[in-house]
Every structure is written in structure tokens, then in C-alpha cells.
XYZ file of C-alpha atoms in Angstrom:
252
model
C -17.924 74.945 18.118
C -17.236 70.754 17.733
C -13.819 70.062 18.542
C -12.432 67.139 16.415
C -10.656 64.633 18.273
C -7.436 61.991 16.806
C -9.255 58.284 16.820
C -7.263 56.930 14.233
C -4.907 54.422 15.427
C -1.279 54.495 14.382
C 0.619 50.981 13.309
C 4.280 52.409 13.812
C 5.958 48.793 14.005
C 7.107 46.570 11.143
C 6.194 43.251 11.080
C 9.843 42.442 11.755
C 9.804 44.284 14.998
C 6.787 42.975 15.935
C 8.220 39.345 15.654
C 11.464 40.722 17.264
C 9.295 42.018 20.362
C 7.724 38.879 20.616
C 11.019 37.190 20.604
C 13.464 39.727 22.783
C 10.347 40.847 25.200
C 11.367 44.312 24.159
C 11.784 46.817 21.594
C 13.318 50.677 20.582
C 11.026 53.138 19.388
C 13.494 55.744 18.436
C 12.767 59.150 18.430
C 9.533 58.476 19.632
C 9.300 61.856 21.262
C 10.643 65.092 19.614
C 13.379 67.178 21.778
C 10.751 69.927 21.954
C 8.257 67.742 23.527
C 10.701 65.874 26.371
C 12.269 69.709 27.280
C 8.841 71.042 27.707
C 7.583 68.145 29.784
C 11.070 68.115 31.632
C 10.500 71.813 32.299
C 6.606 71.281 33.357
C 7.698 68.704 35.968
C 10.251 70.428 37.359
C 7.651 73.774 37.963
C 5.290 71.362 39.454
C 8.024 69.788 42.221
C 9.776 73.396 42.529
C 6.592 75.427 43.440
C 6.766 77.469 46.743
C 3.114 75.662 47.296
C 3.318 72.293 46.021
C -0.192 70.465 45.205
C -0.453 67.634 47.715
C -0.389 64.729 45.097
C 3.006 65.837 43.706
C 4.514 65.964 47.401
C 7.578 63.757 47.255
C 6.064 62.178 51.042
C 2.229 62.855 51.208
C 0.921 64.402 54.516
C 4.448 66.221 54.897
C 4.513 69.941 54.970
C 8.478 70.723 55.149
C 9.855 69.546 51.316
C 13.473 69.377 51.149
C 15.562 70.049 48.118
C 16.967 66.836 47.826
C 13.672 65.089 48.322
C 11.906 67.377 45.249
C 14.633 66.522 42.591
C 15.127 62.573 44.047
C 11.894 60.737 44.923
C 9.848 60.108 42.078
C 6.454 61.674 41.269
C 3.860 59.023 41.208
C 0.742 58.576 39.239
C 1.153 61.948 37.662
C -1.463 61.284 34.970
C -4.333 61.182 37.207
C -3.740 64.658 38.628
C -1.856 66.472 35.800
C -3.154 66.998 31.870
C 0.350 67.413 30.424
C 1.715 63.662 32.146
C -1.728 62.343 31.048
C -1.326 62.890 27.065
C 2.587 61.340 27.592
C 0.827 58.706 28.674
C -1.369 58.748 25.685
C 1.130 59.179 23.027
C -0.139 58.017 19.380
C 2.813 56.342 18.955
C 2.707 54.228 21.854
C -1.110 53.382 21.464
C -0.189 52.117 18.303
C 2.558 50.138 19.072
C 0.858 48.415 22.031
C -1.833 47.352 19.883
C 0.131 45.837 17.477
C 2.384 43.924 20.212
C -1.009 42.905 22.429
C -3.312 42.364 19.525
C -5.815 44.809 21.028
C -6.110 48.704 22.463
C -4.340 49.441 25.559
C -5.109 51.154 28.579
C -3.027 53.137 30.829
C -3.080 52.022 34.584
C 0.086 53.919 36.017
C 2.858 56.829 35.387
C 5.990 57.756 37.339
C 8.669 60.339 36.702
C 12.153 59.223 37.528
C 14.907 61.352 38.755
C 17.859 59.499 39.428
C 20.208 61.973 40.384
C 23.973 61.607 40.230
C 24.811 59.036 43.118
C 21.849 57.249 42.988
C 21.710 53.430 43.059
C 19.361 51.224 40.826
C 16.673 48.797 41.112
C 17.754 44.815 41.010
C 16.766 42.496 38.526
C 12.849 41.702 38.761
C 9.823 41.532 36.747
C 7.144 43.826 36.693
C 4.075 40.890 36.762
C 5.720 40.649 40.516
C 4.792 43.980 41.680
C 1.605 44.438 39.303
C -0.439 41.155 38.970
C -3.427 41.107 36.330
C -5.384 38.823 34.218
C -4.720 37.656 31.536
C -1.214 39.086 31.836
C -0.857 41.676 29.264
C 0.903 44.076 31.312
C 3.395 46.100 29.435
C 5.570 49.021 30.104
C 6.840 52.144 27.732
C 9.768 53.919 29.691
C 10.704 57.260 27.817
C 14.373 58.799 27.834
C 14.225 62.208 28.883
C 17.603 62.788 28.177
C 20.470 60.370 26.881
C 20.946 57.210 29.156
C 23.617 54.963 29.085
C 25.980 52.774 31.193
C 27.084 55.656 32.968
C 24.301 57.077 34.705
C 22.329 54.043 35.402
C 20.635 52.740 32.187
C 18.437 49.751 32.241
C 19.662 46.143 31.668
C 17.582 43.112 30.295
C 18.022 39.697 29.599
C 16.376 39.016 25.989
C 13.779 36.186 26.073
C 13.242 35.842 29.619
C 9.804 36.895 29.235
C 9.362 33.109 27.991
C 10.231 31.742 31.438
C 7.025 33.085 33.426
C 6.977 34.286 36.810
C 10.151 33.689 38.516
C 10.322 33.965 42.671
C 11.504 37.070 44.073
C 14.030 37.376 47.195
C 16.061 39.728 49.306
C 18.228 42.077 47.269
C 21.923 40.965 47.263
C 23.761 43.841 46.349
C 23.093 46.810 48.576
C 25.932 49.103 47.424
C 24.353 48.832 43.725
C 20.494 48.461 44.193
C 17.869 50.012 46.747
C 16.658 47.746 49.577
C 13.336 48.223 49.475
C 12.761 45.977 46.406
C 13.403 42.355 45.702
C 15.395 40.659 43.126
C 14.589 37.718 40.739
C 16.174 34.480 41.539
C 16.984 31.372 39.538
C 18.695 33.162 36.785
C 22.096 34.104 35.438
C 22.120 38.238 35.841
C 25.695 37.849 33.416
C 23.253 37.550 30.566
C 21.953 41.542 31.138
C 22.975 43.438 28.427
C 22.648 47.646 28.493
C 19.732 49.290 26.918
C 21.187 52.889 25.652
C 18.840 55.514 24.565
C 19.171 58.744 23.068
C 16.761 61.538 24.787
C 13.311 61.079 23.233
C 13.773 57.217 22.503
C 10.840 55.088 24.088
C 11.261 51.091 25.233
C 8.373 48.869 25.306
C 8.848 45.504 27.388
C 6.992 42.830 28.306
C 6.291 42.581 32.246
C 7.421 39.578 32.198
C 11.419 40.623 31.056
C 13.887 40.503 33.730
C 15.162 43.867 33.784
C 17.425 46.225 36.296
C 18.797 49.453 36.567
C 22.678 50.372 38.150
C 23.904 53.075 40.118
C 23.976 56.685 38.690
C 28.077 56.632 38.684
C 27.666 60.051 36.390
C 27.545 63.553 36.885
C 24.209 63.555 34.615
C 20.708 62.662 35.544
C 18.619 59.762 34.388
C 15.414 61.458 34.126
C 12.635 59.059 32.475
C 8.912 58.863 32.366
C 7.477 55.590 32.776
C 4.158 53.980 32.167
C 2.426 50.776 32.329
C -0.293 49.574 30.385
C -2.675 46.416 30.192
C -4.583 45.640 27.434
C -8.407 46.682 27.330
C -9.763 43.515 28.625
C -7.455 42.721 31.555
C -7.977 43.533 34.753
C -5.446 44.852 37.788
C -5.249 43.209 41.306
C -3.605 45.917 43.211
C -6.724 48.425 44.267
C -4.364 51.578 43.576
C -4.185 51.337 39.752
C -7.493 49.423 38.821
C -8.473 52.724 37.155
C -7.934 52.429 33.417
C -7.035 55.278 31.120
C -8.367 54.917 27.483
C -5.611 56.169 25.297
C -8.256 57.053 22.416
């Protein structure tokens, strides 16, 4: 029996939304994922990380035999789409594929995925541009950030500066506020960070943003988690410099 696959591409964005994306550098797909899908995926990742015997690719720290409970549910799960079918399908959500094609002008490919936990009390990441970490040519790098629960200022939402994707690549240096942000990252320089605005997302909302958009996250000051599934994409004719991200995943 031949199995039929869905290849018709959606066009979920209005012309106004596309224009707003190019003006601001980001947009929100409201209710991009159903609650059922989000609940199923959260439970799936929990099952992977709570297993008595964990696959090597899923371990918080590669090569480490003993895994603490704290590490299981605090350290991000990196590139699960390369090993796990559910994570791969979450990267290939039809609404994301369609929206990316509309803002990029052609089909996109997936190159990276990360499941973030951000438990209560954990710090955020200082203001930066994704292109600083993932160079590609021509630059078409775009993120799709899926809120796995309600996310606001209290539990460490993203903050963005609209329109900064038009400034080009800015210099990055040492993180200034180590009480608020992780020390191992870098922070953009030469920009007024008081211009940042919070991006509040309901469970299932998807934030799509340009790789040059300046964005950050704050410390989780709540008793709630701030789980998210974040994928990075490039247009099919772009190439990645980093060796670990050169594999392109078709979204068809």
C-alpha cells in the first residue's frame, strides 16, 4: 500500500503580517500548536529524560554515566530532531514551513533544534543576535520559538528590540549583568537595551524572528517553568559555516 505524504505548502500569513515581519524582524503565530500537541510533546521529552537508561544523545552531559535529577530537567536537550521522530515532526510543523517560505521567499530547511527547560530561579541569556553564533551565507537564518506553556515576564520570557534586524551584525562582548544572565554567552554592544519589549506568549504560540534581531531573556523569578522548543532554519540555498549544523532537514 502506498502511503501518501502531505506536500502542499500552507500560506498562513497575510500580506500585512509579512510586511510587519520585515519591518519589526519578528511575528507571533497565535495558537500555532494545539494544547494536545504541546502536552504530548512535553510528556514525550519528559519520558526521554526520566528514563533509567538514557540514550547517549539525550544525556545532559555527553559521556557522563551518572545523571542527577537536577541535570535531567535543567540542561537543554540539543538537536533532538536528529535522533527522535517526534522532535523531527515538531521541527517540520506545516504552519512553520509555510510561514518561513512566505518571509524568506522560498522553502526553508531545518538546521538546529533545542528543548529548553528554564526551571524556576535559572538565569536568562544576555541580548544577542543569533547570526553571531550561527553564520550562514547568504544570511537567511530564522528561528521558530514554540512556547510549551504560558510565558511572561515572571518566568523569563524573551525580550526583543523591534527593527534591530536592519542594523546588520553588531559587535558582541562579555556579559555585563551576571545576576541576570548566563556567563558563558556573549552580549551585543553599542545598542540601547532600554528599547527592549517583552514577548508574552500563550501555550502553543510560535514566535518567528530574524537572526539579526536583538533579543534576550531574563531570570525566571516565578515558581513556574518556562519550557520551549526552538528550531533554527535557513533558506534551502543558504549554507552554514559550523560543521555540526551543516545537515539540512527538508520540511516537506
